[in-house]
Each structure stands twice: as C-alpha cells, then as structure tokens.
Amino acid sequence: MARDIRTRRLATRAVHAGERTRSDGFVPMSTPIYSTATFIYDHLADIDSISAGERTGFTYSRHGNPTNAALEAAVASLEGGGVALSVASGMSAILLALLAAGVEQGTTIAASQEIYGVTTKFLLDVVARWGARIEFVDVFDPAKRNDIWKLEPKVLLLESLTNPLLRVPDLPSLIKEARGHKTRVIVDNTFATPLLLRPLEHGADFVVHSATKYFGGHGDLTGGVLVAQEEHAAEMRHFARLVGAVLGPFEAWLTLRGMKTLPLRFARQCENAQRLAEWLSTHPRIESVYYPGLDSHPDHALAAALFNGQGAGGVLSLKIRGASREDIFRLVDSLELFLKATSLGDVQSLVLYPAISSHRDLSPKQRERLGITDNLIRLSAGVEDAEDLKDDLEQALAKL
Ligand SMILES: *Cc1c(COP(=O)(O)O)cnc(C)c1O
C-alpha cells in the first residue's frame, strides 16, 4: 500500500495531491478532457504489454489519448471505417494519408485540379520536394479518365464536393477504376461530411476531414481526422507517432461535442443553402448560382443519386451580375449576418471572396480557367433562420 499523500511535505503535495483518483464505480456521461501527456500504471509490465500491442491502453499522448480515442471512435463510426486518427489540422490529416498510402520518392500522385488551394500548394512545395511526382488531373470529364490511369498513379487525391464551384466527382466509378489500376484513393470529405457520402463504403482507401469545418462546427477549433479500414491502422499509427501532429485533448473534446449535433446542424445548413440557392437564382442581380441542389448545376443528377436525398451541402457560390472587385467589397462589407471568415461549416453563416482568399495565389488567368472570376463569392449557410439570411443578402445587394 502506497504511503498516504497527506503525510508528504508541501512541495511534494503540490505535485501529487488530488491527482490520479480512481474513477471505479462511476462513468462520466461526457468523456473528460484528459489533459495529460502520459499515463501511469502500477506495474512496469503494464506499459511493456501496451507498448508491445498485447493489450490496449495509453502510455503517451502523442501515441493516443482517451479523449481523442472517443472522438476517433465517433468519426470512424460515422464514416463506416475501422480506424480513425485525430490530428492537429486538416492539412496534417492529408500529410498522414499520403504517408500511409505509401507515397515516397518517385511515387506519382494524381490530384484533382479542383482541390483545396492549400492542398495544391502542399503537394507542390512539400511532397514534390521529397521526390514525388505531382500531376493535376480532370476527374470530372469521363473522356479524360484514361489520361489519369496512363500516369500509373500510386495515389489519386480528390474531394467529394469541391470548392468553390461545388463539383461532385463520380466517386464510385473512379474508385472502381482506381482499384483496377492498383491506385489508392484518398478522398477529402470535408464539404460533404458522412451525412451526404461515406467514401469508404464505395471502396476509397482513406478519408480525410478538416474537423475545423463541419465536425467542430462552431468556429472555435482547428483539427483534422483521417479514417480508413482496419488494414491501414498500423501504417497510420506508425506515421502519426513519427509526425507528431497531435490534436490537443481540449480540441478533441470540442470536436467530439460538435459531432453530437452534426446531423442536426448539417440538415439545417443544407436546407438553408438550398433555399438561398433557389431564391438567388431568380434574383435580377445574380448572374449564376453554383449549388448541386439546383437543376442548373452540372452534377445535379449525380449529387441526387450519390447523396441519397440528404441534401446538397451547406456551401453555395454566386456570381454577381456585372460586379467589379470594388462592388464585391461593398457587398460583402454590407452583409450583417454573413460573417467575413475564411472558413465554412460553422453555425454562423459565412461569406468568402475566393479571388482574394482561397485562390489568391493563382494568377488571374489560372483563376479564370477554373471559373473563379472576380464577381464570384462563396457563402457557407449557418443554422440561422433562412428568411433572415435572405433579408441580409437582399439589403446588401440593394446597395450595389
Ligand atoms: C479547410 C480545408 C482543409 C484544411 O484543413 P485545416 O483544418 O485548415 O488544416 C483541407 N481540405 C478542405 C476541403 C478544407 O476545406
């Protein structure tokens, strides 16, 4: 029996008192924030057997933490995966997915040309530098499919719902073909969320999320998650420990809390986005609306089939008729409910101007080629009352 802490001296009590009380006999309803770097066991043999993988447990928070494990179990469950790892950001989830997929010197990565701007830059500035070959491909035009496979890519990296034009790739057929070419498929499912689509169920190898967006949902954390089937667990854990892009237990807890209302929030966001898209497409100041829930969108039928009638996402983009950069600045500054934030998926509605933010680093010509003109803005629907969101857009459009 260990000596009672009360019999120790003050400096010793300052370090040890109150800690490590056993929680036998009760179960906290909400997983606590295990803000601890390490885990203590009575016997060294326990640490030995955990480290050997003979029993489950926690030793060191870079390797795993109970708060993070609770979040990981929740995400794996929603995505239909066998294993999930929570990491510091969406970007670190992408890095780990590439490592776990076997990217090394000489590997060819085929990446959709529509992927998130920072992912593009990450591939070019980091992954290419380490000796991988990066090829940007068209995943939307069926006539260009063979151009992808001719590259013999080890990895195909794409997004299930793109930014800012909300394109939807035909994931089931792309994954089927990729399997035939022994290409591993990584899907960034941030915009679609597992409510609309679960890429692992279609045979994707890895799914990544920026938990900063819909999973967290309240604009109060940065985080990422990587999900896969159990067969990839060992590689994922191996690289996660080495890279050390750990999600802090507090952020893990916030994300876990966010997950509980994800279906409710996302359903409302999809509904609000659909209503705004329909209303805006009849508005005289609007040149075009990009939203897969509209008949006019090139991927409308595919989205309806793939997303099982669960909605078409919470993000929409619009081109304002004849608007210059100055007009867009005035319009965005006039909005009161839509917050000017470089993010999406929050309970608050958000507005973003791609030409100066997500696609700022591209030349005007490159932007034009991607359809990202100077009169394009992106909206992320929050959970507010749709009528108030309409009123806000109406008053701002009236100021043009
Ligand atoms: C935001 C985002 C990322 C990056 O995630 P962070 O959490 O900001 O690192 C990756 N992919 C998509 C589609 C995103 O929207």
Tab-separated table of C-alpha atoms and ligand atoms in Angstrom:
chain	number	residue	atom	x	y	z
A	1	MET	CA	0.000	0.000	0.000
A	2	ALA	CA	1.458	3.345	-1.063
A	3	ARG	CA	2.054	5.973	1.584
A	4	ASP	CA	-0.803	8.482	2.103
A	5	ILE	CA	-0.025	11.720	0.236
A	6	ARG	CA	-1.150	13.755	3.273
A	7	THR	CA	1.925	12.543	5.145
A	8	ARG	CA	4.274	14.061	2.494
A	9	ARG	CA	5.868	17.519	2.574
A	10	LEU	CA	4.307	20.602	0.926
A	11	ALA	CA	6.354	20.710	-2.299
A	12	THR	CA	5.625	17.043	-2.793
A	13	ARG	CA	1.918	17.518	-2.066
A	14	ALA	CA	1.830	20.415	-4.517
A	15	VAL	CA	2.883	17.999	-7.225
A	16	HIS	CA	0.824	14.914	-6.337
A	17	ALA	CA	-2.246	15.786	-4.245
A	18	GLY	CA	-5.651	15.345	-5.845
A	19	GLU	CA	-4.363	13.573	-8.910
A	20	ARG	CA	-4.866	10.053	-10.170
A	21	THR	CA	-8.010	9.313	-8.194
A	22	ARG	CA	-9.542	6.095	-9.420
A	23	SER	CA	-12.895	6.515	-11.131
A	24	ASP	CA	-14.085	2.996	-10.263
A	25	GLY	CA	-17.763	2.818	-9.625
A	26	PHE	CA	-18.944	5.694	-11.832
A	27	VAL	CA	-18.975	6.598	-15.503
A	28	PRO	CA	-18.761	10.243	-16.558
A	29	MET	CA	-21.511	10.909	-19.085
A	30	SER	CA	-19.266	13.165	-21.129
A	31	THR	CA	-15.728	11.950	-21.820
A	32	PRO	CA	-13.399	14.113	-19.715
A	33	ILE	CA	-10.623	16.191	-21.239
A	34	TYR	CA	-7.598	14.034	-20.487
A	35	SER	CA	-5.118	16.853	-20.452
A	36	THR	CA	-2.171	14.648	-19.686
A	37	ALA	CA	0.992	13.835	-21.582
A	38	THR	CA	1.493	10.395	-20.056
A	39	PHE	CA	-0.399	7.597	-18.282
A	40	ILE	CA	0.736	5.883	-15.101
A	41	TYR	CA	0.393	2.195	-14.292
A	42	ASP	CA	1.057	0.287	-11.081
A	43	HIS	CA	3.435	-2.087	-12.794
A	44	LEU	CA	6.042	-1.540	-15.465
A	45	ALA	CA	4.802	-4.763	-17.025
A	46	ASP	CA	1.574	-2.930	-17.977
A	47	ILE	CA	3.481	-0.378	-20.023
A	48	ASP	CA	5.502	-3.183	-21.526
A	49	SER	CA	2.432	-5.090	-22.701
A	50	ILE	CA	0.693	-1.935	-24.024
A	51	SER	CA	3.820	-0.933	-25.929
A	52	ALA	CA	4.060	-4.449	-27.352
A	53	GLY	CA	0.466	-4.124	-28.572
A	54	GLU	CA	-0.628	-7.108	-26.436
A	55	ARG	CA	-3.294	-5.063	-24.696
A	56	THR	CA	-4.952	-1.731	-25.349
A	57	GLY	CA	-4.177	1.275	-23.214
A	58	PHE	CA	-2.498	4.627	-23.258
A	59	THR	CA	1.104	5.448	-22.444
A	60	TYR	CA	1.917	8.773	-24.061
A	61	SER	CA	-0.445	11.319	-25.653
A	62	ARG	CA	1.478	11.536	-28.923
A	63	HIS	CA	0.541	7.859	-29.310
A	64	GLY	CA	-3.027	8.171	-28.098
A	65	ASN	CA	-5.257	9.821	-25.514
A	66	PRO	CA	-8.676	8.723	-24.189
A	67	THR	CA	-10.397	11.989	-25.195
A	68	ASN	CA	-9.015	11.700	-28.715
A	69	ALA	CA	-9.899	8.000	-28.782
A	70	ALA	CA	-13.542	8.839	-28.014
A	71	LEU	CA	-13.604	11.311	-30.932
A	72	GLU	CA	-11.874	8.802	-33.203
A	73	ALA	CA	-14.439	6.125	-32.367
A	74	ALA	CA	-17.251	8.590	-33.178
A	75	VAL	CA	-15.774	9.593	-36.555
A	76	ALA	CA	-14.916	6.008	-37.537
A	77	SER	CA	-18.486	5.059	-36.746
A	78	LEU	CA	-19.998	7.848	-38.883
A	79	GLU	CA	-17.652	7.236	-41.838
A	80	GLY	CA	-18.044	3.448	-41.680
A	81	GLY	CA	-14.306	2.984	-41.118
A	82	GLY	CA	-12.397	0.602	-38.903
A	83	VAL	CA	-9.928	3.155	-37.604
A	84	ALA	CA	-9.695	6.945	-37.297
A	85	LEU	CA	-6.903	9.186	-36.101
A	86	SER	CA	-7.456	12.717	-34.884
A	87	VAL	CA	-4.714	15.175	-35.786
A	88	ALA	CA	-3.856	18.846	-35.432
A	89	SER	CA	-5.482	20.083	-38.671
A	90	GLY	CA	-6.963	19.027	-41.971
A	91	MET	CA	-3.563	19.585	-43.562
A	92	SER	CA	-1.851	17.132	-41.230
A	93	ALA	CA	-4.580	14.567	-41.986
A	94	ILE	CA	-3.689	14.928	-45.687
A	95	LEU	CA	0.034	14.500	-44.952
A	96	LEU	CA	-0.634	11.332	-42.938
A	97	ALA	CA	-2.970	9.945	-45.601
A	98	LEU	CA	-0.232	10.365	-48.227
A	99	LEU	CA	2.348	8.662	-45.988
A	100	ALA	CA	0.006	5.813	-45.055
A	101	ALA	CA	-0.907	5.384	-48.743
A	102	GLY	CA	2.755	4.684	-49.448
A	103	VAL	CA	3.909	7.931	-51.051
A	104	GLU	CA	7.697	8.031	-51.296
A	105	GLN	CA	10.403	9.258	-53.631
A	106	GLY	CA	9.378	8.561	-57.232
A	107	THR	CA	5.688	7.966	-56.447
A	108	THR	CA	3.184	9.538	-58.816
A	109	ILE	CA	0.265	11.329	-57.174
A	110	ALA	CA	-2.694	12.232	-59.373
A	111	ALA	CA	-4.542	15.089	-57.730
A	112	SER	CA	-7.796	16.596	-58.885
A	113	GLN	CA	-7.101	20.070	-60.273
A	114	GLU	CA	-10.069	21.329	-58.247
A	115	ILE	CA	-8.645	20.517	-54.800
A	116	TYR	CA	-8.318	22.996	-51.936
A	117	GLY	CA	-5.669	25.631	-52.720
A	118	VAL	CA	-3.504	24.839	-49.702
A	119	THR	CA	-3.514	21.132	-50.591
A	120	THR	CA	-2.259	22.061	-54.063
A	121	LYS	CA	0.496	24.176	-52.557
A	122	PHE	CA	1.366	21.468	-50.027
A	123	LEU	CA	1.769	18.918	-52.824
A	124	LEU	CA	3.992	21.253	-54.843
A	125	ASP	CA	6.038	22.847	-52.062
A	126	VAL	CA	6.494	19.843	-49.752
A	127	VAL	CA	5.601	16.494	-51.306
A	128	ALA	CA	7.233	17.228	-54.699
A	129	ARG	CA	10.339	18.399	-52.888
A	130	TRP	CA	10.594	14.995	-51.268
A	131	GLY	CA	10.702	13.403	-54.715
A	132	ALA	CA	7.100	12.503	-55.550
A	133	ARG	CA	5.706	13.396	-58.963
A	134	ILE	CA	2.549	15.508	-58.776
A	135	GLU	CA	0.110	15.508	-61.694
A	136	PHE	CA	-3.094	17.541	-61.690
A	137	VAL	CA	-5.916	15.737	-63.441
A	138	ASP	CA	-9.502	16.268	-64.569
A	139	VAL	CA	-11.707	13.892	-62.563
A	140	PHE	CA	-14.963	15.261	-63.992
A	141	ASP	CA	-14.676	14.666	-67.734
A	142	PRO	CA	-15.268	10.944	-68.499
A	143	ALA	CA	-13.345	11.407	-71.768
A	144	LYS	CA	-10.219	12.261	-69.734
A	145	ARG	CA	-10.349	9.247	-67.430
A	146	ASN	CA	-7.708	7.311	-69.308
A	147	ASP	CA	-5.302	10.237	-69.040
A	148	ILE	CA	-5.354	9.620	-65.285
A	149	TRP	CA	-4.612	5.906	-65.434
A	150	LYS	CA	-1.893	6.387	-68.081
A	151	LEU	CA	0.105	8.192	-65.379
A	152	GLU	CA	0.040	4.950	-63.330
A	153	PRO	CA	-0.526	6.921	-60.141
A	154	LYS	CA	0.025	5.213	-56.815
A	155	VAL	CA	-2.423	7.665	-55.276
A	156	LEU	CA	-5.462	9.563	-56.508
A	157	LEU	CA	-6.348	12.513	-54.286
A	158	LEU	CA	-9.686	14.227	-54.707
A	159	GLU	CA	-12.524	15.986	-52.916
A	160	SER	CA	-16.076	14.661	-52.818
A	161	LEU	CA	-17.547	18.170	-53.128
A	162	THR	CA	-15.241	20.881	-54.416
A	163	ASN	CA	-14.525	24.464	-53.520
A	164	PRO	CA	-15.869	26.913	-54.619
A	165	LEU	CA	-17.904	25.533	-57.545
A	166	LEU	CA	-19.284	22.502	-55.680
A	167	ARG	CA	-18.443	19.935	-58.346
A	168	VAL	CA	-19.200	16.302	-57.461
A	169	PRO	CA	-16.899	13.626	-58.924
A	170	ASP	CA	-18.370	10.233	-59.800
A	171	LEU	CA	-16.654	8.611	-56.841
A	172	PRO	CA	-17.998	5.050	-57.226
A	173	SER	CA	-16.789	4.693	-60.818
A	174	LEU	CA	-13.459	6.481	-60.164
A	175	ILE	CA	-12.743	4.209	-57.198
A	176	LYS	CA	-13.677	1.097	-59.154
A	177	GLU	CA	-11.300	2.040	-61.953
A	178	ALA	CA	-8.582	3.033	-59.476
A	179	ARG	CA	-8.755	-0.423	-57.885
A	180	GLY	CA	-8.179	-1.987	-61.289
A	181	HIS	CA	-5.018	0.106	-61.634
A	182	LYS	CA	-3.870	-0.547	-58.029
A	183	THR	CA	-4.206	3.152	-57.297
A	184	ARG	CA	-5.051	4.107	-53.741
A	185	VAL	CA	-7.784	6.703	-53.386
A	186	ILE	CA	-7.758	9.458	-50.774
A	187	VAL	CA	-10.986	11.436	-50.503
A	188	ASP	CA	-11.201	14.772	-48.732
A	189	ASN	CA	-14.792	14.568	-47.479
A	190	THR	CA	-14.786	17.903	-45.611
A	191	PHE	CA	-17.560	19.623	-47.602
A	192	ALA	CA	-19.832	16.578	-47.983
A	193	THR	CA	-19.470	15.120	-44.470
A	194	PRO	CA	-20.510	11.482	-43.837
A	195	LEU	CA	-24.113	12.690	-43.847
A	196	LEU	CA	-24.020	13.034	-47.633
A	197	LEU	CA	-21.394	10.478	-48.574
A	198	ARG	CA	-19.204	7.804	-46.981
A	199	PRO	CA	-16.371	7.207	-49.449
A	200	LEU	CA	-15.045	4.125	-47.584
A	201	GLU	CA	-18.337	2.361	-48.353
A	202	HIS	CA	-17.562	2.905	-52.044
A	203	GLY	CA	-14.087	1.409	-51.613
A	204	ALA	CA	-11.947	4.505	-51.021
A	205	ASP	CA	-8.752	3.751	-49.075
A	206	PHE	CA	-8.554	6.881	-46.919
A	207	VAL	CA	-10.939	9.673	-45.978
A	208	VAL	CA	-9.673	12.965	-44.588
A	209	HIS	CA	-11.516	15.789	-42.889
A	210	SER	CA	-10.750	19.260	-41.764
A	211	ALA	CA	-12.542	18.991	-38.406
A	212	THR	CA	-12.175	22.773	-38.265
A	213	LYS	CA	-15.247	22.947	-40.530
A	214	TYR	CA	-18.437	20.876	-40.070
A	215	PHE	CA	-17.219	18.445	-37.381
A	216	GLY	CA	-16.328	21.204	-34.926
A	217	GLY	CA	-18.981	23.414	-36.442
A	218	HIS	CA	-18.651	26.403	-34.155
A	219	GLY	CA	-15.529	28.123	-35.465
A	220	ASP	CA	-13.666	27.502	-32.218
A	221	LEU	CA	-11.028	24.908	-33.059
A	222	THR	CA	-8.501	23.674	-35.625
A	223	GLY	CA	-8.382	19.930	-36.158
A	224	GLY	CA	-8.321	17.091	-38.649
A	225	VAL	CA	-9.249	13.426	-38.889
A	226	LEU	CA	-8.010	10.569	-41.048
A	227	VAL	CA	-10.226	7.480	-41.431
A	228	ALA	CA	-9.617	4.121	-43.102
A	229	GLN	CA	-10.357	0.434	-42.812
A	230	GLU	CA	-8.560	-1.579	-40.150
A	231	GLU	CA	-5.988	-2.929	-42.640
A	232	HIS	CA	-4.358	0.534	-42.718
A	233	ALA	CA	-4.326	1.052	-38.943
A	234	ALA	CA	-0.718	0.005	-38.356
A	235	GLU	CA	0.717	2.344	-41.052
A	236	MET	CA	-1.493	5.207	-39.903
A	237	ARG	CA	-0.431	4.861	-36.266
A	238	HIS	CA	3.207	4.382	-37.201
A	239	PHE	CA	3.384	7.639	-39.165
A	240	ALA	CA	1.155	9.569	-36.761
A	241	ARG	CA	3.608	8.882	-33.925
A	242	LEU	CA	6.554	9.967	-36.021
A	243	VAL	CA	4.965	13.125	-37.441
A	244	GLY	CA	3.520	14.137	-34.086
A	245	ALA	CA	0.748	16.381	-35.420
A	246	VAL	CA	-1.270	15.675	-32.274
A	247	LEU	CA	-4.723	17.131	-31.702
A	248	GLY	CA	-4.821	18.558	-28.183
A	249	PRO	CA	-7.339	16.841	-25.873
A	250	PHE	CA	-9.311	20.056	-25.440
A	251	GLU	CA	-9.777	20.406	-29.205
A	252	ALA	CA	-10.616	16.697	-29.383
A	253	TRP	CA	-13.274	17.239	-26.726
A	254	LEU	CA	-14.731	20.269	-28.542
A	255	THR	CA	-14.864	18.253	-31.768
A	256	LEU	CA	-16.499	15.304	-30.001
A	257	ARG	CA	-19.078	17.693	-28.595
A	258	GLY	CA	-19.610	19.097	-32.095
A	259	MET	CA	-20.168	15.618	-33.557
A	260	LYS	CA	-23.260	15.147	-31.433
A	261	THR	CA	-25.152	17.898	-33.269
A	262	LEU	CA	-23.550	17.385	-36.690
A	263	PRO	CA	-26.624	15.668	-38.204
A	264	LEU	CA	-28.941	18.393	-36.871
A	265	ARG	CA	-26.712	21.282	-37.874
A	266	PHE	CA	-25.891	19.867	-41.282
A	267	ALA	CA	-29.525	19.125	-42.158
A	268	ARG	CA	-30.414	22.745	-41.367
A	269	GLN	CA	-27.398	24.068	-43.275
A	270	CYS	CA	-28.344	22.014	-46.350
A	271	GLU	CA	-31.923	23.268	-46.104
A	272	ASN	CA	-30.807	26.893	-45.745
A	273	ALA	CA	-28.328	26.593	-48.621
A	274	GLN	CA	-30.991	25.050	-50.865
A	275	ARG	CA	-33.479	27.832	-50.066
A	276	LEU	CA	-30.890	30.550	-50.617
A	277	ALA	CA	-29.736	28.954	-53.879
A	278	GLU	CA	-33.289	28.756	-55.230
A	279	TRP	CA	-34.101	32.305	-54.231
A	280	LEU	CA	-30.832	33.770	-55.517
A	281	SER	CA	-31.168	32.061	-58.899
A	282	THR	CA	-34.285	34.182	-59.532
A	283	HIS	CA	-32.654	37.414	-58.291
A	284	PRO	CA	-32.019	40.045	-61.006
A	285	ARG	CA	-28.587	40.997	-59.583
A	286	ILE	CA	-27.346	37.405	-59.717
A	287	GLU	CA	-25.694	36.113	-62.870
A	288	SER	CA	-25.381	32.480	-61.740
A	289	VAL	CA	-25.623	30.269	-58.683
A	290	TYR	CA	-23.427	27.198	-58.121
A	291	TYR	CA	-25.132	24.636	-55.942
A	292	PRO	CA	-25.572	20.928	-56.707
A	293	GLY	CA	-29.105	21.074	-55.322
A	294	LEU	CA	-30.146	23.151	-58.371
A	295	ASP	CA	-31.142	21.593	-61.737
A	296	SER	CA	-28.787	24.045	-63.423
A	297	HIS	CA	-25.687	22.529	-61.763
A	298	PRO	CA	-23.695	20.138	-63.996
A	299	ASP	CA	-23.565	17.486	-61.237
A	300	HIS	CA	-27.160	17.832	-60.053
A	301	ALA	CA	-28.253	14.303	-61.056
A	302	LEU	CA	-25.084	12.689	-59.715
A	303	ALA	CA	-25.394	14.544	-56.409
A	304	ALA	CA	-29.030	13.477	-56.086
A	305	ALA	CA	-28.048	9.839	-56.643
A	306	LEU	CA	-24.883	9.828	-54.501
A	307	PHE	CA	-26.137	11.888	-51.585
A	308	ASN	CA	-29.238	9.733	-51.007
A	309	GLY	CA	-31.573	12.707	-50.855
A	310	GLN	CA	-29.852	14.019	-47.739
A	311	GLY	CA	-29.347	17.467	-49.292
A	312	ALA	CA	-26.612	19.016	-51.382
A	313	GLY	CA	-24.349	20.540	-48.744
A	314	GLY	CA	-24.206	23.841	-46.926
A	315	VAL	CA	-21.979	25.810	-49.303
A	316	LEU	CA	-23.035	27.707	-52.427
A	317	SER	CA	-21.287	30.188	-54.693
A	318	LEU	CA	-22.664	33.027	-56.782
A	319	LYS	CA	-21.618	35.396	-59.493
A	320	ILE	CA	-22.958	38.912	-59.102
A	321	ARG	CA	-24.023	40.403	-62.425
A	322	GLY	CA	-21.524	42.952	-63.693
A	323	ALA	CA	-19.815	43.321	-60.305
A	324	SER	CA	-16.249	44.627	-60.077
A	325	ARG	CA	-13.880	43.910	-57.187
A	326	GLU	CA	-14.955	47.189	-55.585
A	327	ASP	CA	-18.614	46.165	-55.873
A	328	ILE	CA	-17.857	42.837	-54.201
A	329	PHE	CA	-16.007	44.571	-51.363
A	330	ARG	CA	-19.017	46.876	-50.845
A	331	LEU	CA	-21.487	43.969	-50.991
A	332	VAL	CA	-19.524	41.814	-48.539
A	333	ASP	CA	-18.959	44.722	-46.153
A	334	SER	CA	-22.720	45.444	-46.194
A	335	LEU	CA	-23.628	41.944	-45.001
A	336	GLU	CA	-24.511	41.812	-41.327
A	337	LEU	CA	-25.338	38.168	-40.606
A	338	PHE	CA	-22.859	36.574	-43.021
A	339	LEU	CA	-19.509	36.917	-41.266
A	340	LYS	CA	-16.382	37.576	-43.327
A	341	ALA	CA	-14.460	34.456	-42.291
A	342	THR	CA	-12.007	32.223	-44.141
A	343	SER	CA	-13.803	29.035	-43.231
A	344	LEU	CA	-17.042	27.141	-43.696
A	345	GLY	CA	-19.352	24.781	-41.904
A	346	ASP	CA	-19.930	26.882	-38.819
A	347	VAL	CA	-23.309	27.505	-37.155
A	348	GLN	CA	-22.796	31.139	-38.165
A	349	SER	CA	-23.323	31.937	-41.867
A	350	LEU	CA	-20.055	32.933	-43.534
A	351	VAL	CA	-19.032	34.736	-46.707
A	352	LEU	CA	-15.720	34.418	-48.547
A	353	TYR	CA	-14.281	36.103	-51.642
A	354	PRO	CA	-12.166	33.417	-53.397
A	355	ALA	CA	-10.233	35.878	-55.587
A	356	ILE	CA	-8.555	37.382	-52.520
A	357	SER	CA	-8.530	34.369	-50.192
A	358	SER	CA	-8.656	30.678	-51.158
A	359	HIS	CA	-7.475	31.357	-54.743
A	360	ARG	CA	-5.394	34.456	-54.112
A	361	ASP	CA	-2.109	32.799	-55.082
A	362	LEU	CA	-3.334	31.908	-58.566
A	363	SER	CA	-2.819	34.246	-61.498
A	364	PRO	CA	-5.962	35.921	-62.895
A	365	LYS	CA	-5.639	33.594	-65.925
A	366	GLN	CA	-5.484	30.452	-63.750
A	367	ARG	CA	-8.494	31.667	-61.787
A	368	GLU	CA	-10.402	32.370	-64.990
A	369	ARG	CA	-9.635	28.834	-66.212
A	370	LEU	CA	-11.120	27.377	-63.020
A	371	GLY	CA	-14.183	29.605	-63.384
A	372	ILE	CA	-13.223	31.720	-60.386
A	373	THR	CA	-13.974	35.160	-61.689
A	374	ASP	CA	-13.735	38.464	-59.841
A	375	ASN	CA	-17.528	38.580	-59.386
A	376	LEU	CA	-17.719	35.231	-57.564
A	377	ILE	CA	-18.428	34.939	-53.841
A	378	ARG	CA	-18.889	31.850	-51.691
A	379	LEU	CA	-21.473	31.500	-48.939
A	380	SER	CA	-21.497	28.928	-46.150
A	381	ALA	CA	-25.002	28.610	-44.743
A	382	GLY	CA	-25.268	28.594	-40.976
A	383	VAL	CA	-28.216	27.446	-38.894
A	384	GLU	CA	-29.963	30.824	-38.628
A	385	ASP	CA	-33.498	31.405	-39.944
A	386	ALA	CA	-33.333	31.300	-43.763
A	387	GLU	CA	-35.637	34.350	-44.043
A	388	ASP	CA	-33.174	36.476	-42.077
A	389	LEU	CA	-30.338	35.275	-44.303
A	390	LYS	CA	-32.363	36.264	-47.388
A	391	ASP	CA	-33.143	39.680	-45.889
A	392	ASP	CA	-29.463	40.213	-45.204
A	393	LEU	CA	-28.429	39.341	-48.771
A	394	GLU	CA	-31.299	41.431	-50.190
A	395	GLN	CA	-30.287	44.579	-48.290
A	396	ALA	CA	-26.626	44.126	-49.275
A	397	LEU	CA	-27.460	43.507	-52.953
A	398	ALA	CA	-29.638	46.625	-52.913
A	399	LYS	CA	-26.551	48.697	-52.015
A	400	LEU	CA	-24.758	47.810	-55.250
B	1	LIG	C1	-10.023	23.763	-44.618
B	1	LIG	C2	-9.785	22.621	-45.521
B	1	LIG	C3	-8.604	21.855	-45.432
B	1	LIG	C4	-7.517	22.185	-44.459
B	1	LIG	O1	-7.940	21.997	-43.163
B	1	LIG	P1	-7.286	22.791	-41.904
B	1	LIG	O2	-8.050	22.253	-40.755
B	1	LIG	O3	-7.468	24.245	-42.150
B	1	LIG	O4	-5.836	22.392	-41.897
B	1	LIG	C5	-8.466	20.770	-46.287
B	1	LIG	N1	-9.406	20.471	-47.201
B	1	LIG	C6	-10.537	21.185	-47.327
B	1	LIG	C7	-11.541	20.793	-48.350
B	1	LIG	C8	-10.768	22.280	-46.500
B	1	LIG	O5	-11.891	23.000	-46.634
